[in-house]
Short mmCIF file of C-alpha atoms in Angstrom, two decimals:
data_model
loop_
_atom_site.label_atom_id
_atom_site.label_comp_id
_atom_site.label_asym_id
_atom_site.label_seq_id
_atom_site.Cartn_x
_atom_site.Cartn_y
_atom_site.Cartn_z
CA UNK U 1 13.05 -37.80 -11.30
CA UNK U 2 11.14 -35.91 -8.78
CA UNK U 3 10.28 -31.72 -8.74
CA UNK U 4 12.28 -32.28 -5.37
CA UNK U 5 15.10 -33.87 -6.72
CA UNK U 6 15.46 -31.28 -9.21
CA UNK U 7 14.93 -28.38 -7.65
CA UNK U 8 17.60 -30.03 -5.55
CA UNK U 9 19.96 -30.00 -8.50
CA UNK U 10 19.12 -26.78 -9.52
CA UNK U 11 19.89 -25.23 -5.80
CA UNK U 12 23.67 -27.30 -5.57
CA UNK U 13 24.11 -25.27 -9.02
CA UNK U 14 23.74 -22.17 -7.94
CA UNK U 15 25.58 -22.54 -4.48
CA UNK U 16 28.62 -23.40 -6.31
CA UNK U 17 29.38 -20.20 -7.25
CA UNK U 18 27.74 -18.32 -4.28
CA UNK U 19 29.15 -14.56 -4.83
CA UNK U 20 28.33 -14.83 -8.62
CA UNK U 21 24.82 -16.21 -7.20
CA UNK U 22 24.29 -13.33 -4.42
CA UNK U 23 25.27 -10.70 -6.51
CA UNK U 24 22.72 -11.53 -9.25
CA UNK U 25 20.14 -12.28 -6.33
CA UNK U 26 20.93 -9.04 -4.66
CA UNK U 27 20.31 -7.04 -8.30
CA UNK U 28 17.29 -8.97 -8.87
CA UNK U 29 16.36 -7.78 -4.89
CA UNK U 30 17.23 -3.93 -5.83
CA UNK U 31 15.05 -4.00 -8.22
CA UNK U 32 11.88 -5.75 -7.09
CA UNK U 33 12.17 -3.92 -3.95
CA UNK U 34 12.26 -0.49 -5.93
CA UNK U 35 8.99 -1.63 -7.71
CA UNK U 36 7.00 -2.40 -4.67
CA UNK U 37 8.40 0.71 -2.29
CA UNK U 38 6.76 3.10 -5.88
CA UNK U 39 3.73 1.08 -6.60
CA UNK U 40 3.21 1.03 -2.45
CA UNK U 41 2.65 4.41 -2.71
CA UNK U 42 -0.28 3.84 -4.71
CA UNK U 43 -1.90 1.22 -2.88
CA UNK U 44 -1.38 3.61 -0.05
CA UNK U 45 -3.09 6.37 -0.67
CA UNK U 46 -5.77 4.32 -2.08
CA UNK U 47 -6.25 2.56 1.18
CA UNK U 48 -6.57 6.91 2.98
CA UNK U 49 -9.43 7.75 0.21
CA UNK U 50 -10.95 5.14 1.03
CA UNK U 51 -10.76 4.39 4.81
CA UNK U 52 -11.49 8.56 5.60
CA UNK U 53 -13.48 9.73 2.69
CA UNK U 54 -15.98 7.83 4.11
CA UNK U 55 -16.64 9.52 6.98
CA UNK U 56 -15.58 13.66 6.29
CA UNK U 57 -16.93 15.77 3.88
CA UNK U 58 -20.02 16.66 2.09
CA UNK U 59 -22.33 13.84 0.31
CA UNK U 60 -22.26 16.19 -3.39
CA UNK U 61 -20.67 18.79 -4.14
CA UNK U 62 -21.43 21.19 -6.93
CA UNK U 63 -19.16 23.33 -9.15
CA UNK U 64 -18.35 24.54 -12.56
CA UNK U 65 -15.92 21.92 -13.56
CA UNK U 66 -16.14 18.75 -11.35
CA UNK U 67 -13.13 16.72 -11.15
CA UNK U 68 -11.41 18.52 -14.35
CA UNK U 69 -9.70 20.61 -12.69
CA UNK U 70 -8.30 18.80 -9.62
CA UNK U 71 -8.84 18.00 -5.89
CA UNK U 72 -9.33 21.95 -5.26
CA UNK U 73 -10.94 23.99 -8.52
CA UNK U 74 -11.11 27.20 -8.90
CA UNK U 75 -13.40 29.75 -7.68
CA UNK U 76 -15.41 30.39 -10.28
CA UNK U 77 -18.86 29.58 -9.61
CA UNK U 78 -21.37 32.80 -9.01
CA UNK U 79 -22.49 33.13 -5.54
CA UNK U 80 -26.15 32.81 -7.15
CA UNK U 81 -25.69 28.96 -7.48
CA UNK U 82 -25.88 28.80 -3.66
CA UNK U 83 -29.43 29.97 -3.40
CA UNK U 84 -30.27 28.04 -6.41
CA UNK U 85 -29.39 25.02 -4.12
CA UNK U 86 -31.16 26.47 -1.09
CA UNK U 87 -34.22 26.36 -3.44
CA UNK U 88 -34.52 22.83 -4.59
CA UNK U 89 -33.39 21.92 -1.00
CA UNK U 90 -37.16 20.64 -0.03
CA UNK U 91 -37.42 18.76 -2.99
CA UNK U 92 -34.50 16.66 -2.67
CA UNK U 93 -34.08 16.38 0.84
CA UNK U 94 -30.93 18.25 0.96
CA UNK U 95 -30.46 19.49 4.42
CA UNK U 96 -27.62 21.41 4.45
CA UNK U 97 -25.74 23.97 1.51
CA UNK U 98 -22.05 25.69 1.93
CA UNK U 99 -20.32 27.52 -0.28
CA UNK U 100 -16.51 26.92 -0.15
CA UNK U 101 -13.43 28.81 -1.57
CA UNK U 102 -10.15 26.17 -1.41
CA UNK U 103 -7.06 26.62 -2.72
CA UNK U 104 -3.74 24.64 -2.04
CA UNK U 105 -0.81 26.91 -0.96
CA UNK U 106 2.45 24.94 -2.18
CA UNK U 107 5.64 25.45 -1.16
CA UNK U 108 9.47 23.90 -2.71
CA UNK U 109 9.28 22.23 1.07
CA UNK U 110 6.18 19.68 1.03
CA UNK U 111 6.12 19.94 4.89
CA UNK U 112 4.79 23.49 4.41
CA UNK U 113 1.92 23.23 1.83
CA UNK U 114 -1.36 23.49 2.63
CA UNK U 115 -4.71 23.53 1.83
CA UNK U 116 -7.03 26.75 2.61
CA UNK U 117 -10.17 26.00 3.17
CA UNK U 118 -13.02 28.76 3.02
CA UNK U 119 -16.24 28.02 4.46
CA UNK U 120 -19.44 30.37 6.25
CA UNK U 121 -18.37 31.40 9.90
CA UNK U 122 -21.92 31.23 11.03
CA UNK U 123 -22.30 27.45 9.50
CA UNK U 124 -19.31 26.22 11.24
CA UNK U 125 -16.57 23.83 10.04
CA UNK U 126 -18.81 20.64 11.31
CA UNK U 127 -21.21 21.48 8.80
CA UNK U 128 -19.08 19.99 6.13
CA UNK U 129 -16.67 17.75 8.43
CA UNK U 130 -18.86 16.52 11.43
CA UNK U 131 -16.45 14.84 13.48
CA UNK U 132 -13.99 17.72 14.34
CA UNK U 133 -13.93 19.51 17.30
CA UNK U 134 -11.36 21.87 18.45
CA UNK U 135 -8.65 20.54 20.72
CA UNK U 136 -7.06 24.39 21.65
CA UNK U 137 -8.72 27.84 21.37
CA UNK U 138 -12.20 27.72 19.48
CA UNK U 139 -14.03 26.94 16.23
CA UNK U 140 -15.92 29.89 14.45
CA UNK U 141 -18.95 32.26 15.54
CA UNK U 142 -20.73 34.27 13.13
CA UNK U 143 -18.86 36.94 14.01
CA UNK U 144 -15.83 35.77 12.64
CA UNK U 145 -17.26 36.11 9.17
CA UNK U 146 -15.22 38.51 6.93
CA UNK U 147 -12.33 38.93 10.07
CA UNK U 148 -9.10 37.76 10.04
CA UNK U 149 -8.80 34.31 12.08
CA UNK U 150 -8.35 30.99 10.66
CA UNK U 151 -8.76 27.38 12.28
CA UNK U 152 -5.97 25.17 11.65
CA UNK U 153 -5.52 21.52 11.46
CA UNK U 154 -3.16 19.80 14.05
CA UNK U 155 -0.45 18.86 11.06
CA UNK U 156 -1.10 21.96 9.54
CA UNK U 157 -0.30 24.06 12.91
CA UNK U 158 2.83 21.19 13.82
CA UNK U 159 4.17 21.49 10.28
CA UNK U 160 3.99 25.24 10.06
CA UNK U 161 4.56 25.65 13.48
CA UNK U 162 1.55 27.67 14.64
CA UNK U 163 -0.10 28.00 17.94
CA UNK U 164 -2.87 30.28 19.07
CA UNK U 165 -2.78 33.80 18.64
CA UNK U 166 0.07 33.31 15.33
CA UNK U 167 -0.01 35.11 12.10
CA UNK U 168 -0.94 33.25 9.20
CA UNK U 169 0.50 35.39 6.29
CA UNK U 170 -2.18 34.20 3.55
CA UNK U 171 -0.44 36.91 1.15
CA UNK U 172 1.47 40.55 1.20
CA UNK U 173 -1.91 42.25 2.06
CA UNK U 174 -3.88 39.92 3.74
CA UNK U 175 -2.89 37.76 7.20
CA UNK U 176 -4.98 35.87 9.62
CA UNK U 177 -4.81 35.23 13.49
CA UNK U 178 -5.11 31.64 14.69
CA UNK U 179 -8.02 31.22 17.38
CA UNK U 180 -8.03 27.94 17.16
CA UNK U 181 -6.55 23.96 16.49
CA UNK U 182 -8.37 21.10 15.60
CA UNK U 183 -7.90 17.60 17.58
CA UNK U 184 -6.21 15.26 14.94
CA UNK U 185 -9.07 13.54 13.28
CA UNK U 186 -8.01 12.38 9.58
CA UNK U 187 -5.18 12.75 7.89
CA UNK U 188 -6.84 15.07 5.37
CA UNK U 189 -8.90 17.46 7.54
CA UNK U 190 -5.37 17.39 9.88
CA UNK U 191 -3.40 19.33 6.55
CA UNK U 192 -6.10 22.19 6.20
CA UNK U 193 -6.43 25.23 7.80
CA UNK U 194 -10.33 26.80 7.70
CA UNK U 195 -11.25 30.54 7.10
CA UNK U 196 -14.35 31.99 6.81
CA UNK U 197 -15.85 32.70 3.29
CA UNK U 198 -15.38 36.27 2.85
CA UNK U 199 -12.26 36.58 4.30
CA UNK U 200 -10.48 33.59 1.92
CA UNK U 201 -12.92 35.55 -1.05
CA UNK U 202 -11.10 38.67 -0.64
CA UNK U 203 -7.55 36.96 -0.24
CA UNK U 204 -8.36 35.18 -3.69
CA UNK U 205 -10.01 38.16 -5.22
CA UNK U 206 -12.93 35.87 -5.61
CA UNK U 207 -15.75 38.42 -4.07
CA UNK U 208 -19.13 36.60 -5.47
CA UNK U 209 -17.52 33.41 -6.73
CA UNK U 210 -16.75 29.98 -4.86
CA UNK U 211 -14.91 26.95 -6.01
CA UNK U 212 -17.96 24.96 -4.78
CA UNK U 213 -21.17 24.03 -2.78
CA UNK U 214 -20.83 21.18 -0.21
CA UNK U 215 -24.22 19.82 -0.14
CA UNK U 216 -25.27 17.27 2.85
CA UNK U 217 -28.59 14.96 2.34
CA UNK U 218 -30.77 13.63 4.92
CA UNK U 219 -30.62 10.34 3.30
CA UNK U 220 -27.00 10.02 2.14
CA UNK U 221 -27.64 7.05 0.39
CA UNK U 222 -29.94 8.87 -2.56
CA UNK U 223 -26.18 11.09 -3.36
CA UNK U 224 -26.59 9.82 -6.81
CA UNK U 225 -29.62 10.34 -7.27
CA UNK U 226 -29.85 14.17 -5.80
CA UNK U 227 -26.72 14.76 -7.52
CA UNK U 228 -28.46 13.40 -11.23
CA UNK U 229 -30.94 16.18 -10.44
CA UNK U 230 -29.29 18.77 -9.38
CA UNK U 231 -27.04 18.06 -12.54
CA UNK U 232 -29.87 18.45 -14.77
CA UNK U 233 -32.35 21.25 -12.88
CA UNK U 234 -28.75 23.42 -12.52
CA UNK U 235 -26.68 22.45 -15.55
CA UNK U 236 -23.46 22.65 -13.15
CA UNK U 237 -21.00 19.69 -12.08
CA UNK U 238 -22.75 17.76 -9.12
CA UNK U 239 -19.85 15.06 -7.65
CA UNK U 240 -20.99 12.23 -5.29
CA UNK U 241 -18.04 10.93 -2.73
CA UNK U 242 -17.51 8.04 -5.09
CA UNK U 243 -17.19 9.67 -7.97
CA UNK U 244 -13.97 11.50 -5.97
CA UNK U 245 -12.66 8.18 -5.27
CA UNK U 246 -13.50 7.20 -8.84
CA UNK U 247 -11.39 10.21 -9.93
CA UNK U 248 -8.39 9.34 -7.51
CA UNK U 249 -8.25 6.11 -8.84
CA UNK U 250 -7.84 7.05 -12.58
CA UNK U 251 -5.00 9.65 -11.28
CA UNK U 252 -3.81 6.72 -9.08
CA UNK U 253 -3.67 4.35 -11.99
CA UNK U 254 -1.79 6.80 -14.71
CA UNK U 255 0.62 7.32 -11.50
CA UNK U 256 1.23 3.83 -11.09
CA UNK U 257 2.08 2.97 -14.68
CA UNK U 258 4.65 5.81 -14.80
CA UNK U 259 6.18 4.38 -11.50
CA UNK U 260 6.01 0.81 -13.04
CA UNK U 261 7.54 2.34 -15.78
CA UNK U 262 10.12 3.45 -14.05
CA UNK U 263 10.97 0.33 -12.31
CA UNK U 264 10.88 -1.90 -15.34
CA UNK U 265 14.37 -0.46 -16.14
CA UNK U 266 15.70 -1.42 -12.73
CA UNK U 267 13.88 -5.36 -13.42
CA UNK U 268 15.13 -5.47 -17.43
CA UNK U 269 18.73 -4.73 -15.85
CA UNK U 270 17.81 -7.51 -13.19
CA UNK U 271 17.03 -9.84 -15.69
CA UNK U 272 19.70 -9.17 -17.95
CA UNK U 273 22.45 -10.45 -15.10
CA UNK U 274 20.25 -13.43 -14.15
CA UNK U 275 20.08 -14.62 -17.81
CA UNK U 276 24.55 -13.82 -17.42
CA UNK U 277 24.84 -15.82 -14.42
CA UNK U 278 22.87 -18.84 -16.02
CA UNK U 279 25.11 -18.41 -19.12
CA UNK U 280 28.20 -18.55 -17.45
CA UNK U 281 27.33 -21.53 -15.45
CA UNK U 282 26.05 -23.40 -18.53
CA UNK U 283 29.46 -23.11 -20.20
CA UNK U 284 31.34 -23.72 -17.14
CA UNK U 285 29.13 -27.15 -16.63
CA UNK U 286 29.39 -28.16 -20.40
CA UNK U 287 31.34 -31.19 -19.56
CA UNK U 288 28.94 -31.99 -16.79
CA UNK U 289 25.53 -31.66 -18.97
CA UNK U 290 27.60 -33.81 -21.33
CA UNK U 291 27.80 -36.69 -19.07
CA UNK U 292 24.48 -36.24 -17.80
CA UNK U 293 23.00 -36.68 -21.76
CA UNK U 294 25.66 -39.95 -21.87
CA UNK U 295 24.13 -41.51 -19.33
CA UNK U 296 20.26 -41.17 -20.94
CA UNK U 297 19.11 -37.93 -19.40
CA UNK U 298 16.92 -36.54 -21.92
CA UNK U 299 17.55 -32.65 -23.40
CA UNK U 300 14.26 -31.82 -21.75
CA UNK U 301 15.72 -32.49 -18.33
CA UNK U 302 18.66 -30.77 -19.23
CA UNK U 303 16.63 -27.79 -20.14
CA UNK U 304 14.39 -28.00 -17.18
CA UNK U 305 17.05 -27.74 -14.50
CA UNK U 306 18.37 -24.40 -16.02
CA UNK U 307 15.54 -23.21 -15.96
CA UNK U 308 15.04 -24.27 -12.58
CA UNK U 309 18.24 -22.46 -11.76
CA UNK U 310 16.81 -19.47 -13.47
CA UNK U 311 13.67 -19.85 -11.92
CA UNK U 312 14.97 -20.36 -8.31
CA UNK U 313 17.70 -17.16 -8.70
CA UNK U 314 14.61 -15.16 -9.56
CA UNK U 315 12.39 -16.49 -6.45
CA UNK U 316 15.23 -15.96 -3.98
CA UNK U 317 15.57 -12.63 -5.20
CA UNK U 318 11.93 -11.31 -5.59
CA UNK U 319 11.22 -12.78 -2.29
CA UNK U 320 14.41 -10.40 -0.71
CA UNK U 321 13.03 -7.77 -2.49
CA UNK U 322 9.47 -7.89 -1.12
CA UNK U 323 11.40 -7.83 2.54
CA UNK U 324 13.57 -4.71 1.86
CA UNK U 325 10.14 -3.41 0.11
CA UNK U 326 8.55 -4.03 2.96
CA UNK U 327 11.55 -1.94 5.19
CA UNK U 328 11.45 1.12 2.98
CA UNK U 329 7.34 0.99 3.09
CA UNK U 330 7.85 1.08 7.05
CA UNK U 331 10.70 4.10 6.32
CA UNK U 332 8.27 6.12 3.85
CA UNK U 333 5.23 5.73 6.35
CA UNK U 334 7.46 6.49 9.36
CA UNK U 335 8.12 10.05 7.05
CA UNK U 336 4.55 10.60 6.04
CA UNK U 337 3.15 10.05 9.42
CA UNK U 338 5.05 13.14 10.74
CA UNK U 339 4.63 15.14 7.69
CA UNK U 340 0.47 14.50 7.38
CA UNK U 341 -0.71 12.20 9.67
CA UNK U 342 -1.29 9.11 6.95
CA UNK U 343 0.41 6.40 6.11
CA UNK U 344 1.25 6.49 2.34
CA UNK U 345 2.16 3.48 1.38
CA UNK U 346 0.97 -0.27 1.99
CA UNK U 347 2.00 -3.48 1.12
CA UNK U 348 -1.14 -5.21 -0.36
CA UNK U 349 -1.68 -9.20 -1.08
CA UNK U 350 -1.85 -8.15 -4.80
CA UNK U 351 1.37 -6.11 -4.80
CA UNK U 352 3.03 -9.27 -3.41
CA UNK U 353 1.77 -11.45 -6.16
CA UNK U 354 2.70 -9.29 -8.53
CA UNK U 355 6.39 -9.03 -7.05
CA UNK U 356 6.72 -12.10 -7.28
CA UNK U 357 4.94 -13.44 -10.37
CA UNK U 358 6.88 -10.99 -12.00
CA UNK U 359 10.18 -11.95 -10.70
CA UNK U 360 9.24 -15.45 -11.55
CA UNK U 361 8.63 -14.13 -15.40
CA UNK U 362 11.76 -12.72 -15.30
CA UNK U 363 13.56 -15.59 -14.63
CA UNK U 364 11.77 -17.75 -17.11
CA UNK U 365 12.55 -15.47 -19.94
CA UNK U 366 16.13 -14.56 -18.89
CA UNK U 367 16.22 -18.83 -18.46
CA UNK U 368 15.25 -19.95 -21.71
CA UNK U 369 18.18 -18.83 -23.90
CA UNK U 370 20.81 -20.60 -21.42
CA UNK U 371 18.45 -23.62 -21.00
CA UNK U 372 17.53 -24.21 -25.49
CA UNK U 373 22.27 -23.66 -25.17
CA UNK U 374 22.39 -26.60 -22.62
CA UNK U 375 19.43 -29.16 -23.95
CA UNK U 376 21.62 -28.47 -27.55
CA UNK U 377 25.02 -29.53 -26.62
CA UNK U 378 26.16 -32.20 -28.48
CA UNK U 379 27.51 -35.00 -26.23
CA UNK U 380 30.79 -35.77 -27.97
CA UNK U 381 32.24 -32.15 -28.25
CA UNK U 382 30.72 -31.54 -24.56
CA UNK U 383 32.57 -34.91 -23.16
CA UNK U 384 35.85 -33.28 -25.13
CA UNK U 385 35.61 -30.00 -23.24
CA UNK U 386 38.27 -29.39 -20.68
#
């Protein structure tokens, strides 16, 4: 007999009882799509590092810590590290060096965190971030440098709903006055809101320490190399741009197996009722597998179409799942896009393929007990079975 024919089989079986059938195929769909809206979220945010990394922020930066403690470490690297820097800038070809002070203000509503973003007033935000310009008010002059004014991002002005000439409460004793908003230029830059040095210093109670030194080469392409040396000549942290994607990606991937994690209960629960609806229709069909083993089918056929059954139950509903998946992805973007400007989850070739190969798995294990039940029925008693 032909795959074809079989599979042919194998769909008449399941369409015979079609609300058992959807039901299982719409639990097996729950749960696939479940998996693929959390692990989108990944993929997503992979796909922002890497598309705008690129193209903001410095080459190396330099602190204490590196990566240890987070996107935004503390400030708690002396001042004097600047000029050290400043020194060894001939040597390496380093042709600019900014100290920074960031910190991320969080809040219980997600819309209204922030990150603050401390840099010199006379170097100018497009020191570190070349491509922004301001699209209302103006960027910083040096003699904005220890006043109270602050540069926002566009989501960071929408989402806290700023405009020129605002407060920005940065705590009880210290506030801010926006001169100025940023076009929308990346979905990171749009969630920050700039301050010069001193003034983000003395709101921290960091007065001679920064959180790091943005550091941009005239060859970016020797980062690793620079950042080697300054390593070694300065005994500090020196980070190259991949190394921060390096970093997301090991946060991305202990992320990812929680979420998976989380969705395997969802699939085991999946599997559970495929493996019950293959059951039930095995010992509904015993007199039919009966007759099929009287007239010379072999157990091995018998066995094959349930697991065809299985198999197909599983398809139909991993391939439902990666649709609905691929509705909530839309509905999470849709959310994300308003809130920061990026879109935080994707749908990537692999996560398909991994949708579906695992829904396949499923239904080959939750198959093969129903399928060894069937090939083992003994003709006589199956023939007898009303």
């Amino acid at each position: 007999m032909k795959w074809t024919d079989l599979w042919g089989l194998a769909w008449r079986g399941l369409t015979r009882r079609r609300v058992r059938t959807g039901l299982t195929a719409l639990g097996i769909t729950v749960a696939v799509a479940s998996m693929v809206i959390f692990l989108s979220l990944g993929e997503g945010i992979r796909k922002v590092f890497v598309e705008q990394l690129g193209g903001i922020g410095p080459d190396i930066q330099v602190s204490l810590s590196g990566f240890t403690q987070g996107f935004a470490p503390q400030p708690n690297l002396p001042d004097k590290a600047v000029g050290d820097i400043q020194a060894l800038a001939p040597e390496l070809g380093i042709k600019t060096v900014t100290p920074v002070v960031m910190t991320i203000r969080g809040s219980l509503d997600v819309s209204q965190s922030v990150v603050l973003y401390g840099l010199p007033a006379a170097q100018g935000i497009g020191t570190v971030f070349p491509n922004v310009s301001a699209a209302q008010g103006r960027a910083f002059t040096p003699a904005d440098e220890g006043q109270g004014v602050a540069v926002l991002g566009a989501k960071a002005a929408q989402n806290l709903n700023l405009r020129i000439g605002s407060t920005l409460n940065l705590n009880r004793r210290n506030k801010a006055e926006v001169v100025g908003v940023l076009a929308p230029e990346s979905g990171l830059v749009d969630n920050f809101i700039f301050l010069p040095l001193s003034t983000l210093q003395k709101a921290e109670g960091a007065e001679g320490r920064v959180s790091l030194v943005a550091v941009k080469l005239d060859n970016p392409r020797q980062a690793r190399e620079v950042a080697t040396q300054l390593s070694d000549k300065l005994d500090l942290e020196a980070s190259t741009q991949s190394d921060f994607l390096s970093f997301v990606e090991r946060a991305l991937k202990i992320s990812d197996a929680v979420r998976f994690g989380i969705s395997l209960i969802s699939l085991i629960v999946g599997g559970l009722a495929v493996a019950n609806t293959v059951m039930m229709g095995v010992f509904e069909r015993t007199r039919e597998f009966g007759t099929l083993r009287a007239i010379g089918a072999r157990p091995g056929f018998v066995r094959a179409l349930v697991l065809s059954e299985s198999l197909l139950l599983s398809l139909v509903g991993g391939v439902g799942g990666v649709i609905v998946g691929l509705v909530g992805i839309w509905g999470v973007n849709l959310y994300t896009q308003d809130l920061a400007g990026i879109d935080a989850a994707a749908l990537t070739p692999r996560l398909v393929l991994l949708a579906l190969g695992i829904s396949l798995f499923l239904g080959l294990v939750s198959g093969l007990l129903p399928a060894r039940t069937a090939s083992r029925l003994n003709i006589t008693e199956a023939l007898g079975r009303v």
